[in-house]
Amino acid sequence: MGISRTGAVGAAPRIKVSRTGAPAPSGRVNRAGVPLDRIILDDCLAGLYSLPDESVDLVFADPPYNLQLEGALTRPDNSLVDAVDDDWDKFGSFAEYDAFTRAWLAQCRRVMKKNATLFVIGSYHNIFRVGTALQDIGFWILNDVVWRKANPMPNFRGRRFTNAHETLIWAARGPEAKNYTFHYEALKAGNEDTQMRSDWFIPLCTGEERLKDADGRKLHPTQKPEALLARVLLAATNPGDVVLDPFFGSGTTGAVAKKLGRHFIGIEREPAYAAAAEARIAAAQPVDAAAFATAPAKRTEPRVPFLAAVEAGLVAPGTVLTDARRRWRATVRADGTLSVPPAVGSIHKIGALVQGLPSCNGWTFWHAEQNGELVVIDTFRSALRAAMAEAA
């Protein structure tokens, strides 16, 4: 891992790129290798121009919020609030910010693989403008995610609601991207077997995780918590994937990527942030590979017909199946169908029929009694899949 400058060798000068969204100079787009686990010290546009087409699996972007602060913020005791007032967050107009947004988003879309996705985070100051640009450029929005902060900063002026959340937009490269990564089952299993919602309750970055400067002040004003990035990466990437962060800042994306067995590419224009990020990532310790190995999604596992369970003797013709609460009963037929007279059909069709629903996953709905206990028939499917894997 290290810091490099785009298109430069040795002590060559830093490339200057306008933040107004000017197009890339002719010939600047790189077709060479991907700088894995590197921090590119440059403006985000110059760094993006240096990357080859379709080279990254995920983009996490935390762009300038364009807060439009009119002056210093103070608490009721007149102490100063350490707000975002850095030059990198200042733009001359909304038009200038929009042009910059369209430029970096277009370059991100270029370097994304066909089934890659992008997360971009922002506040009410900018996220709606970013969302419009995403759709105009051709991205396909999959979700908006609300990050609810467990410990938000109060609104000291008492003239507005406390800003207790930020919004992430999750988008595919385009509507044609159907095979993007999403670990639905893993997220559900880690969430008490409940589908992961689009509102995430995660504390702000505090304590030892917050990077400090030599004077003990926070190094970066908008450092994101590692828990937030971990959820993003576990949801939408696989081990070994390449994660691009074009606004690398304090290096949260890189540190989490290293811990979870992913590669990263960071772009950061401020040398102090890049140096701190490099040290942080160097100190990050990868977790054991078994702890982040991706479990196969059920939709990618081989299809097994219920008839196979009957033929294998796992469930005998004539067996009576019930739901978990024994409200409905159906009889297994020799051809792998179920019977609830006068209806005959698949485990899914009959499961939906008895409940009066349009659809049903029969594998998880129906149960067979074994040794006095109800066993979900999906157990039989798992056994058949295990036998298939062993035979292969």
mmCIF file of C-alpha atoms in Angstrom:
data_model
loop_
_atom_site.group_PDB
_atom_site.id
_atom_site.type_symbol
_atom_site.label_atom_id
_atom_site.label_comp_id
_atom_site.label_asym_id
_atom_site.label_seq_id
_atom_site.Cartn_x
_atom_site.Cartn_y
_atom_site.Cartn_z
ATOM 1 C CA MET A 1 0.000 0.000 0.000
ATOM 2 C CA GLY A 2 1.270 3.496 -0.746
ATOM 3 C CA ILE A 3 0.598 6.952 -2.114
ATOM 4 C CA SER A 4 1.118 7.749 -5.766
ATOM 5 C CA ARG A 5 0.493 10.674 -8.080
ATOM 6 C CA THR A 6 -1.444 10.169 -11.282
ATOM 7 C CA GLY A 7 0.533 10.344 -14.470
ATOM 8 C CA ALA A 8 3.631 11.377 -12.552
ATOM 9 C CA VAL A 9 7.073 9.947 -11.912
ATOM 10 C CA GLY A 10 9.277 10.944 -9.016
ATOM 11 C CA ALA A 11 8.796 14.598 -8.061
ATOM 12 C CA ALA A 12 6.674 15.600 -11.051
ATOM 13 C CA PRO A 13 4.204 18.403 -10.241
ATOM 14 C CA ARG A 14 0.670 17.648 -9.149
ATOM 15 C CA ILE A 15 -1.879 17.643 -11.949
ATOM 16 C CA LYS A 16 -4.379 20.484 -11.615
ATOM 17 C CA VAL A 17 -7.953 19.813 -12.680
ATOM 18 C CA SER A 18 -10.773 22.314 -12.496
ATOM 19 C CA ARG A 19 -13.614 21.482 -10.122
ATOM 20 C CA THR A 20 -16.110 22.955 -12.574
ATOM 21 C CA GLY A 21 -16.438 19.662 -14.411
ATOM 22 C CA ALA A 22 -14.271 20.372 -17.442
ATOM 23 C CA PRO A 23 -13.850 17.281 -19.668
ATOM 24 C CA ALA A 24 -10.729 15.167 -19.443
ATOM 25 C CA PRO A 25 -7.825 16.287 -21.613
ATOM 26 C CA SER A 26 -7.466 14.199 -24.750
ATOM 27 C CA GLY A 27 -5.570 10.998 -24.142
ATOM 28 C CA ARG A 28 -5.676 11.208 -20.339
ATOM 29 C CA VAL A 29 -7.838 8.108 -19.768
ATOM 30 C CA ASN A 30 -5.578 5.275 -18.682
ATOM 31 C CA ARG A 31 -5.932 1.824 -20.235
ATOM 32 C CA ALA A 32 -3.181 0.219 -18.173
ATOM 33 C CA GLY A 33 -3.277 -1.709 -14.917
ATOM 34 C CA VAL A 34 -5.357 -1.001 -11.835
ATOM 35 C CA PRO A 35 -3.454 0.546 -8.875
ATOM 36 C CA LEU A 36 -4.717 -1.843 -6.219
ATOM 37 C CA ASP A 37 -4.435 -0.828 -2.565
ATOM 38 C CA ARG A 38 -3.011 2.575 -3.453
ATOM 39 C CA ILE A 39 -3.869 6.154 -2.578
ATOM 40 C CA ILE A 40 -3.708 8.436 -5.611
ATOM 41 C CA LEU A 41 -2.676 11.899 -4.424
ATOM 42 C CA ASP A 42 -4.575 14.151 -6.777
ATOM 43 C CA ASP A 43 -7.847 15.880 -7.537
ATOM 44 C CA CYS A 44 -10.654 13.336 -7.818
ATOM 45 C CA LEU A 45 -11.195 13.989 -11.531
ATOM 46 C CA ALA A 46 -7.510 13.639 -12.395
ATOM 47 C CA GLY A 47 -7.344 10.445 -10.367
ATOM 48 C CA LEU A 48 -10.435 9.038 -12.052
ATOM 49 C CA TYR A 49 -9.090 9.864 -15.514
ATOM 50 C CA SER A 50 -6.038 7.718 -14.703
ATOM 51 C CA LEU A 51 -8.082 4.552 -14.094
ATOM 52 C CA PRO A 52 -8.948 2.043 -16.838
ATOM 53 C CA ASP A 53 -12.477 1.358 -18.040
ATOM 54 C CA GLU A 54 -14.599 -1.201 -16.169
ATOM 55 C CA SER A 55 -11.999 -1.855 -13.496
ATOM 56 C CA VAL A 56 -13.835 -1.564 -10.151
ATOM 57 C CA ASP A 57 -16.579 -3.590 -8.463
ATOM 58 C CA LEU A 58 -17.960 -0.928 -6.120
ATOM 59 C CA VAL A 59 -17.709 2.829 -5.679
ATOM 60 C CA PHE A 60 -18.214 4.454 -2.294
ATOM 61 C CA ALA A 61 -18.285 8.237 -2.650
ATOM 62 C CA ASP A 62 -18.464 10.823 0.120
ATOM 63 C CA PRO A 63 -18.240 14.005 -1.971
ATOM 64 C CA PRO A 64 -18.133 17.602 -0.716
ATOM 65 C CA TYR A 65 -21.511 18.549 0.772
ATOM 66 C CA ASN A 66 -21.411 22.200 -0.355
ATOM 67 C CA LEU A 67 -22.765 23.278 3.041
ATOM 68 C CA GLN A 68 -22.957 26.985 2.143
ATOM 69 C CA LEU A 69 -22.065 28.057 5.682
ATOM 70 C CA GLU A 70 -22.646 31.780 6.157
ATOM 71 C CA GLY A 71 -20.385 32.122 9.163
ATOM 72 C CA ALA A 72 -19.000 30.422 12.224
ATOM 73 C CA LEU A 73 -21.356 28.220 14.226
ATOM 74 C CA THR A 74 -21.472 28.666 17.994
ATOM 75 C CA ARG A 75 -23.072 26.823 20.884
ATOM 76 C CA PRO A 76 -25.311 28.555 23.461
ATOM 77 C CA ASP A 77 -22.192 29.115 25.630
ATOM 78 C CA ASN A 78 -20.563 30.881 22.629
ATOM 79 C CA SER A 79 -17.997 28.108 22.113
ATOM 80 C CA LEU A 80 -17.153 27.412 18.485
ATOM 81 C CA VAL A 81 -18.591 24.387 16.700
ATOM 82 C CA ASP A 82 -15.965 22.499 14.689
ATOM 83 C CA ALA A 83 -18.016 22.485 11.486
ATOM 84 C CA VAL A 84 -17.027 21.820 7.875
ATOM 85 C CA ASP A 85 -15.509 25.065 6.591
ATOM 86 C CA ASP A 86 -12.611 23.706 4.509
ATOM 87 C CA ASP A 87 -11.869 24.995 1.025
ATOM 88 C CA TRP A 88 -12.653 21.600 -0.531
ATOM 89 C CA ASP A 89 -16.297 22.043 0.498
ATOM 90 C CA LYS A 90 -16.702 25.486 -1.097
ATOM 91 C CA PHE A 91 -18.168 26.125 -4.550
ATOM 92 C CA GLY A 92 -19.015 29.389 -6.276
ATOM 93 C CA SER A 93 -22.573 28.393 -7.185
ATOM 94 C CA PHE A 94 -24.993 25.513 -7.425
ATOM 95 C CA ALA A 95 -24.244 25.361 -11.149
ATOM 96 C CA GLU A 96 -20.540 24.894 -10.424
ATOM 97 C CA TYR A 97 -21.305 22.150 -7.902
ATOM 98 C CA ASP A 98 -23.657 20.398 -10.320
ATOM 99 C CA ALA A 99 -21.070 20.445 -13.109
ATOM 100 C CA PHE A 100 -18.468 18.993 -10.754
ATOM 101 C CA THR A 101 -20.914 16.308 -9.623
ATOM 102 C CA ARG A 102 -21.791 15.276 -13.175
ATOM 103 C CA ALA A 103 -18.111 15.100 -14.095
ATOM 104 C CA TRP A 104 -17.000 12.792 -11.294
ATOM 105 C CA LEU A 105 -20.112 10.619 -11.527
ATOM 106 C CA ALA A 106 -19.574 10.147 -15.276
ATOM 107 C CA GLN A 107 -16.001 9.037 -14.665
ATOM 108 C CA CYS A 108 -17.082 6.673 -11.900
ATOM 109 C CA ARG A 109 -19.609 5.121 -14.258
ATOM 110 C CA ARG A 110 -16.871 4.647 -16.861
ATOM 111 C CA VAL A 111 -14.561 2.778 -14.478
ATOM 112 C CA MET A 112 -17.336 0.610 -12.988
ATOM 113 C CA LYS A 113 -17.689 -2.943 -14.252
ATOM 114 C CA LYS A 114 -20.980 -3.776 -15.948
ATOM 115 C CA ASN A 115 -22.530 -5.180 -12.746
ATOM 116 C CA ALA A 116 -20.788 -2.824 -10.331
ATOM 117 C CA THR A 117 -22.768 -0.561 -8.024
ATOM 118 C CA LEU A 118 -22.195 2.802 -6.396
ATOM 119 C CA PHE A 119 -22.987 4.206 -2.964
ATOM 120 C CA VAL A 120 -22.900 7.975 -2.541
ATOM 121 C CA ILE A 121 -23.567 9.626 0.808
ATOM 122 C CA GLY A 122 -24.659 13.174 1.516
ATOM 123 C CA SER A 123 -26.771 15.531 3.579
ATOM 124 C CA TYR A 124 -29.837 17.521 2.600
ATOM 125 C CA HIS A 125 -27.484 20.174 1.203
ATOM 126 C CA ASN A 126 -26.384 18.036 -1.715
ATOM 127 C CA ILE A 127 -27.888 14.556 -1.907
ATOM 128 C CA PHE A 128 -30.941 15.578 -3.957
ATOM 129 C CA ARG A 129 -28.751 17.317 -6.525
ATOM 130 C CA VAL A 130 -26.508 14.234 -6.646
ATOM 131 C CA GLY A 131 -29.552 11.996 -7.134
ATOM 132 C CA THR A 132 -30.727 14.049 -10.099
ATOM 133 C CA ALA A 133 -27.274 13.890 -11.680
ATOM 134 C CA LEU A 134 -27.146 10.110 -11.151
ATOM 135 C CA GLN A 135 -30.373 9.589 -13.053
ATOM 136 C CA ASP A 136 -29.479 12.071 -15.792
ATOM 137 C CA ILE A 137 -26.187 10.288 -16.446
ATOM 138 C CA GLY A 138 -27.830 6.867 -16.691
ATOM 139 C CA PHE A 139 -27.408 5.238 -13.291
ATOM 140 C CA TRP A 140 -30.281 3.095 -12.001
ATOM 141 C CA ILE A 141 -31.181 3.817 -8.370
ATOM 142 C CA LEU A 142 -31.698 0.654 -6.299
ATOM 143 C CA ASN A 143 -32.291 2.101 -2.830
ATOM 144 C CA ASP A 144 -31.917 5.182 -0.744
ATOM 145 C CA VAL A 145 -30.581 4.310 2.702
ATOM 146 C CA VAL A 146 -31.020 6.526 5.731
ATOM 147 C CA TRP A 147 -28.095 6.479 8.146
ATOM 148 C CA ARG A 148 -29.709 7.340 11.491
ATOM 149 C CA LYS A 149 -27.034 8.695 13.790
ATOM 150 C CA ALA A 150 -27.228 7.359 17.327
ATOM 151 C CA ASN A 151 -25.506 10.498 18.646
ATOM 152 C CA PRO A 152 -26.177 13.453 16.269
ATOM 153 C CA MET A 153 -24.898 16.957 16.848
ATOM 154 C CA PRO A 154 -27.689 19.175 18.258
ATOM 155 C CA ASN A 155 -28.984 22.190 16.355
ATOM 156 C CA PHE A 156 -27.541 24.845 18.619
ATOM 157 C CA ARG A 157 -29.506 27.745 17.167
ATOM 158 C CA GLY A 158 -32.783 26.028 17.926
ATOM 159 C CA ARG A 159 -34.303 27.136 14.628
ATOM 160 C CA ARG A 160 -34.483 23.757 12.880
ATOM 161 C CA PHE A 161 -34.829 20.056 13.599
ATOM 162 C CA THR A 162 -31.630 18.336 14.677
ATOM 163 C CA ASN A 163 -29.924 16.858 11.617
ATOM 164 C CA ALA A 164 -29.952 13.269 12.835
ATOM 165 C CA HIS A 165 -29.360 11.413 9.579
ATOM 166 C CA GLU A 166 -27.547 11.324 6.268
ATOM 167 C CA THR A 167 -28.728 9.668 3.071
ATOM 168 C CA LEU A 168 -26.935 7.097 0.949
ATOM 169 C CA ILE A 169 -28.059 6.424 -2.608
ATOM 170 C CA TRP A 170 -27.290 2.940 -3.906
ATOM 171 C CA ALA A 171 -27.288 2.711 -7.683
ATOM 172 C CA ALA A 172 -26.377 0.263 -10.422
ATOM 173 C CA ARG A 173 -24.444 1.343 -13.497
ATOM 174 C CA GLY A 174 -27.682 1.187 -15.496
ATOM 175 C CA PRO A 175 -31.050 -0.590 -15.685
ATOM 176 C CA GLU A 176 -29.463 -3.424 -17.663
ATOM 177 C CA ALA A 177 -27.273 -4.412 -14.674
ATOM 178 C CA LYS A 178 -29.218 -7.363 -13.265
ATOM 179 C CA ASN A 179 -26.459 -9.431 -11.659
ATOM 180 C CA TYR A 180 -25.072 -6.885 -9.213
ATOM 181 C CA THR A 181 -23.833 -8.195 -5.867
ATOM 182 C CA PHE A 182 -26.256 -8.122 -2.950
ATOM 183 C CA HIS A 183 -25.913 -10.527 -0.031
ATOM 184 C CA TYR A 184 -29.547 -10.628 0.975
ATOM 185 C CA GLU A 185 -29.390 -13.871 2.962
ATOM 186 C CA ALA A 186 -26.244 -12.908 4.895
ATOM 187 C CA LEU A 187 -27.651 -9.524 5.856
ATOM 188 C CA LYS A 188 -30.911 -11.127 6.928
ATOM 189 C CA ALA A 189 -29.159 -13.782 9.008
ATOM 190 C CA GLY A 190 -27.123 -11.133 10.819
ATOM 191 C CA ASN A 191 -30.266 -9.101 11.480
ATOM 192 C CA GLU A 192 -32.154 -11.637 13.618
ATOM 193 C CA ASP A 193 -33.447 -13.389 10.466
ATOM 194 C CA THR A 194 -35.277 -10.225 9.454
ATOM 195 C CA GLN A 195 -34.763 -8.587 6.066
ATOM 196 C CA MET A 196 -32.294 -5.699 6.380
ATOM 197 C CA ARG A 197 -34.130 -2.385 6.257
ATOM 198 C CA SER A 198 -33.063 0.779 4.483
ATOM 199 C CA ASP A 199 -32.709 2.740 7.736
ATOM 200 C CA TRP A 200 -29.427 2.000 9.501
ATOM 201 C CA PHE A 201 -28.952 3.013 13.141
ATOM 202 C CA ILE A 202 -25.192 3.473 13.546
ATOM 203 C CA PRO A 203 -23.287 5.846 15.879
ATOM 204 C CA LEU A 204 -21.065 8.625 14.631
ATOM 205 C CA CYS A 205 -17.327 8.075 14.495
ATOM 206 C CA THR A 206 -16.047 8.818 18.005
ATOM 207 C CA GLY A 207 -13.479 7.688 20.563
ATOM 208 C CA GLU A 208 -10.319 5.920 19.483
ATOM 209 C CA GLU A 209 -11.619 5.441 15.942
ATOM 210 C CA ARG A 210 -11.675 9.215 15.339
ATOM 211 C CA LEU A 211 -8.333 10.372 13.921
ATOM 212 C CA LYS A 212 -6.803 13.389 15.681
ATOM 213 C CA ASP A 213 -4.153 15.894 14.663
ATOM 214 C CA ALA A 214 -1.135 16.911 16.717
ATOM 215 C CA ASP A 215 -3.290 19.338 18.729
ATOM 216 C CA GLY A 216 -5.860 16.696 19.606
ATOM 217 C CA ARG A 217 -8.509 18.037 17.235
ATOM 218 C CA LYS A 218 -10.326 15.787 14.807
ATOM 219 C CA LEU A 219 -8.223 15.385 11.696
ATOM 220 C CA HIS A 220 -11.103 15.196 9.218
ATOM 221 C CA PRO A 221 -14.474 16.886 9.818
ATOM 222 C CA THR A 222 -16.621 14.201 8.162
ATOM 223 C CA GLN A 223 -14.856 10.932 9.025
ATOM 224 C CA LYS A 224 -17.353 8.105 8.593
ATOM 225 C CA PRO A 225 -17.660 5.233 11.095
ATOM 226 C CA GLU A 226 -16.114 1.936 10.068
ATOM 227 C CA ALA A 227 -19.381 0.184 10.928
ATOM 228 C CA LEU A 228 -21.115 2.082 8.122
ATOM 229 C CA LEU A 229 -18.503 1.078 5.539
ATOM 230 C CA ALA A 230 -18.449 -2.490 6.794
ATOM 231 C CA ARG A 231 -22.172 -2.827 6.191
ATOM 232 C CA VAL A 232 -21.816 -1.379 2.687
ATOM 233 C CA LEU A 233 -18.950 -3.709 1.757
ATOM 234 C CA LEU A 234 -20.520 -6.804 3.286
ATOM 235 C CA ALA A 235 -23.778 -6.062 1.497
ATOM 236 C CA ALA A 236 -22.488 -5.285 -1.979
ATOM 237 C CA THR A 237 -19.017 -6.792 -2.497
ATOM 238 C CA ASN A 238 -17.226 -10.132 -2.391
ATOM 239 C CA PRO A 239 -13.768 -10.920 -1.006
ATOM 240 C CA GLY A 240 -11.147 -9.815 -3.520
ATOM 241 C CA ASP A 241 -13.372 -7.156 -5.114
ATOM 242 C CA VAL A 242 -11.993 -3.700 -5.918
ATOM 243 C CA VAL A 243 -13.591 -0.783 -4.071
ATOM 244 C CA LEU A 244 -13.013 2.755 -5.333
ATOM 245 C CA ASP A 245 -13.325 5.811 -3.083
ATOM 246 C CA PRO A 246 -12.762 9.015 -5.090
ATOM 247 C CA PHE A 247 -12.954 11.218 -1.945
ATOM 248 C CA PHE A 248 -10.747 9.097 0.274
ATOM 249 C CA GLY A 249 -10.310 11.518 3.180
ATOM 250 C CA SER A 250 -9.153 9.759 6.337
ATOM 251 C CA GLY A 251 -9.157 6.337 4.651
ATOM 252 C CA THR A 252 -12.129 4.632 6.294
ATOM 253 C CA THR A 253 -12.938 2.776 3.059
ATOM 254 C CA GLY A 254 -9.388 1.498 2.723
ATOM 255 C CA ALA A 255 -9.100 0.403 6.347
ATOM 256 C CA VAL A 256 -12.384 -1.534 6.213
ATOM 257 C CA ALA A 257 -11.541 -3.022 2.806
ATOM 258 C CA LYS A 258 -8.228 -4.327 4.130
ATOM 259 C CA LYS A 259 -9.884 -5.833 7.209
ATOM 260 C CA LEU A 260 -12.545 -7.569 5.104
ATOM 261 C CA GLY A 261 -10.296 -8.935 2.364
ATOM 262 C CA ARG A 262 -11.222 -6.437 -0.350
ATOM 263 C CA HIS A 263 -8.914 -4.270 -2.478
ATOM 264 C CA PHE A 264 -9.251 -0.506 -2.552
ATOM 265 C CA ILE A 265 -8.308 2.447 -4.700
ATOM 266 C CA GLY A 266 -8.346 5.816 -2.948
ATOM 267 C CA ILE A 267 -8.163 9.269 -4.503
ATOM 268 C CA GLU A 268 -7.371 12.173 -2.171
ATOM 269 C CA ARG A 269 -6.069 15.630 -2.999
ATOM 270 C CA GLU A 270 -5.038 16.751 0.515
ATOM 271 C CA PRO A 271 -1.555 15.396 1.442
ATOM 272 C CA ALA A 272 -2.272 15.507 5.193
ATOM 273 C CA TYR A 273 -5.385 13.350 4.810
ATOM 274 C CA ALA A 274 -3.606 10.935 2.472
ATOM 275 C CA ALA A 275 -0.677 10.516 4.859
ATOM 276 C CA ALA A 276 -2.995 9.874 7.807
ATOM 277 C CA ALA A 277 -5.006 7.390 5.753
ATOM 278 C CA GLU A 278 -1.857 5.539 4.705
ATOM 279 C CA ALA A 279 -0.739 5.151 8.319
ATOM 280 C CA ARG A 280 -4.215 4.090 9.396
ATOM 281 C CA ILE A 281 -4.483 1.416 6.714
ATOM 282 C CA ALA A 282 -0.976 0.120 7.422
ATOM 283 C CA ALA A 283 -2.034 -0.441 11.033
ATOM 284 C CA ALA A 284 -5.320 -2.145 10.116
ATOM 285 C CA GLN A 285 -5.331 -5.880 10.777
ATOM 286 C CA PRO A 286 -7.230 -8.198 8.399
ATOM 287 C CA VAL A 287 -9.746 -10.447 10.092
ATOM 288 C CA ASP A 288 -9.550 -14.184 9.558
ATOM 289 C CA ALA A 289 -10.706 -15.066 6.049
ATOM 290 C CA ALA A 290 -13.267 -17.508 7.409
ATOM 291 C CA ALA A 291 -14.964 -14.608 9.207
ATOM 292 C CA PHE A 292 -15.808 -12.749 6.019
ATOM 293 C CA ALA A 293 -16.119 -15.584 3.509
ATOM 294 C CA THR A 294 -19.277 -15.014 1.507
ATOM 295 C CA ALA A 295 -21.912 -17.676 1.960
ATOM 296 C CA PRO A 296 -23.502 -18.685 -1.348
ATOM 297 C CA ALA A 297 -26.839 -17.014 -1.988
ATOM 298 C CA LYS A 298 -29.739 -19.431 -2.271
ATOM 299 C CA ARG A 299 -30.553 -18.112 -5.737
ATOM 300 C CA THR A 300 -27.108 -19.208 -6.952
ATOM 301 C CA GLU A 301 -27.355 -22.731 -5.537
ATOM 302 C CA PRO A 302 -28.428 -25.582 -7.839
ATOM 303 C CA ARG A 303 -32.159 -26.031 -8.282
ATOM 304 C CA VAL A 304 -33.573 -29.149 -6.609
ATOM 305 C CA PRO A 305 -37.119 -30.352 -7.386
ATOM 306 C CA PHE A 306 -39.204 -31.712 -4.520
ATOM 307 C CA LEU A 307 -39.532 -34.940 -6.519
ATOM 308 C CA ALA A 308 -35.809 -35.519 -5.905
ATOM 309 C CA ALA A 309 -36.463 -35.600 -2.147
ATOM 310 C CA VAL A 310 -39.212 -38.179 -2.704
ATOM 311 C CA GLU A 311 -37.027 -40.307 -4.997
ATOM 312 C CA ALA A 312 -34.152 -40.175 -2.508
ATOM 313 C CA GLY A 313 -36.411 -41.524 0.232
ATOM 314 C CA LEU A 314 -36.092 -38.381 2.349
ATOM 315 C CA VAL A 315 -39.866 -38.046 2.371
ATOM 316 C CA ALA A 316 -42.166 -40.950 1.469
ATOM 317 C CA PRO A 317 -45.297 -40.820 -0.709
ATOM 318 C CA GLY A 318 -48.304 -40.556 1.542
ATOM 319 C CA THR A 319 -46.487 -38.414 4.124
ATOM 320 C CA VAL A 320 -48.657 -35.634 5.511
ATOM 321 C CA LEU A 321 -46.973 -32.226 5.538
ATOM 322 C CA THR A 322 -48.125 -29.312 7.687
ATOM 323 C CA ASP A 323 -47.139 -25.712 8.245
ATOM 324 C CA ALA A 324 -45.126 -24.847 11.360
ATOM 325 C CA ARG A 325 -48.308 -24.197 13.386
ATOM 326 C CA ARG A 326 -50.152 -27.258 12.039
ATOM 327 C CA ARG A 327 -52.962 -25.168 10.572
ATOM 328 C CA TRP A 328 -52.923 -26.787 7.104
ATOM 329 C CA ARG A 329 -52.240 -30.339 5.898
ATOM 330 C CA ALA A 330 -51.212 -31.723 2.517
ATOM 331 C CA THR A 331 -50.363 -35.226 1.348
ATOM 332 C CA VAL A 332 -47.180 -36.016 -0.590
ATOM 333 C CA ARG A 333 -47.813 -37.859 -3.881
ATOM 334 C CA ALA A 334 -45.394 -40.226 -5.602
ATOM 335 C CA ASP A 335 -44.828 -37.749 -8.436
ATOM 336 C CA GLY A 336 -43.565 -35.026 -6.072
ATOM 337 C CA THR A 337 -46.769 -33.014 -5.997
ATOM 338 C CA LEU A 338 -48.984 -32.293 -2.990
ATOM 339 C CA SER A 339 -52.659 -32.990 -2.642
ATOM 340 C CA VAL A 340 -55.263 -30.970 -0.757
ATOM 341 C CA PRO A 341 -58.435 -32.381 -2.328
ATOM 342 C CA PRO A 342 -59.582 -31.505 -4.829
ATOM 343 C CA ALA A 343 -56.411 -29.526 -5.629
ATOM 344 C CA VAL A 344 -53.108 -31.073 -6.720
ATOM 345 C CA GLY A 345 -49.989 -29.038 -7.403
ATOM 346 C CA SER A 346 -46.410 -28.201 -6.484
ATOM 347 C CA ILE A 347 -45.267 -27.531 -2.933
ATOM 348 C CA HIS A 348 -45.302 -23.823 -3.797
ATOM 349 C CA LYS A 349 -48.717 -23.742 -5.489
ATOM 350 C CA ILE A 350 -50.466 -25.715 -2.744
ATOM 351 C CA GLY A 351 -48.751 -23.649 -0.038
ATOM 352 C CA ALA A 352 -50.063 -20.475 -1.638
ATOM 353 C CA LEU A 353 -53.512 -22.003 -2.147
ATOM 354 C CA VAL A 354 -54.145 -22.984 1.470
ATOM 355 C CA GLN A 355 -53.056 -19.531 2.670
ATOM 356 C CA GLY A 356 -54.984 -17.610 0.039
ATOM 357 C CA LEU A 357 -51.776 -15.923 -1.125
ATOM 358 C CA PRO A 358 -50.500 -15.280 -4.659
ATOM 359 C CA SER A 359 -47.207 -17.091 -3.998
ATOM 360 C CA CYS A 360 -45.377 -19.180 -1.415
ATOM 361 C CA ASN A 361 -41.952 -20.740 -0.921
ATOM 362 C CA GLY A 362 -43.045 -24.308 -0.275
ATOM 363 C CA TRP A 363 -39.575 -25.365 0.877
ATOM 364 C CA THR A 364 -39.751 -23.102 3.923
ATOM 365 C CA PHE A 365 -43.535 -23.316 4.475
ATOM 366 C CA TRP A 366 -44.105 -27.074 4.651
ATOM 367 C CA HIS A 367 -42.839 -29.319 7.458
ATOM 368 C CA ALA A 368 -42.643 -33.098 7.924
ATOM 369 C CA GLU A 369 -42.854 -34.843 11.282
ATOM 370 C CA GLN A 370 -39.765 -36.825 12.259
ATOM 371 C CA ASN A 371 -39.311 -38.422 15.678
ATOM 372 C CA GLY A 372 -42.176 -36.403 17.055
ATOM 373 C CA GLU A 373 -40.811 -33.059 15.845
ATOM 374 C CA LEU A 374 -41.608 -30.930 12.821
ATOM 375 C CA VAL A 375 -38.716 -30.549 10.371
ATOM 376 C CA VAL A 376 -38.875 -27.960 7.588
ATOM 377 C CA ILE A 377 -38.599 -29.725 4.219
ATOM 378 C CA ASP A 378 -35.868 -27.295 3.169
ATOM 379 C CA THR A 379 -33.667 -29.567 5.292
ATOM 380 C CA PHE A 380 -34.122 -32.252 2.628
ATOM 381 C CA ARG A 381 -33.121 -29.849 -0.121
ATOM 382 C CA SER A 382 -29.968 -28.876 1.800
ATOM 383 C CA ALA A 383 -29.043 -32.546 2.167
ATOM 384 C CA LEU A 384 -29.505 -33.129 -1.568
ATOM 385 C CA ARG A 385 -27.371 -30.097 -2.428
ATOM 386 C CA ALA A 386 -24.633 -31.301 -0.095
ATOM 387 C CA ALA A 387 -24.679 -34.697 -1.796
ATOM 388 C CA MET A 388 -24.516 -33.038 -5.206
ATOM 389 C CA ALA A 389 -21.518 -30.946 -4.128
ATOM 390 C CA GLU A 390 -19.718 -33.996 -2.745
ATOM 391 C CA ALA A 391 -20.354 -35.940 -5.942
ATOM 392 C CA ALA A 392 -18.986 -33.088 -8.031
#
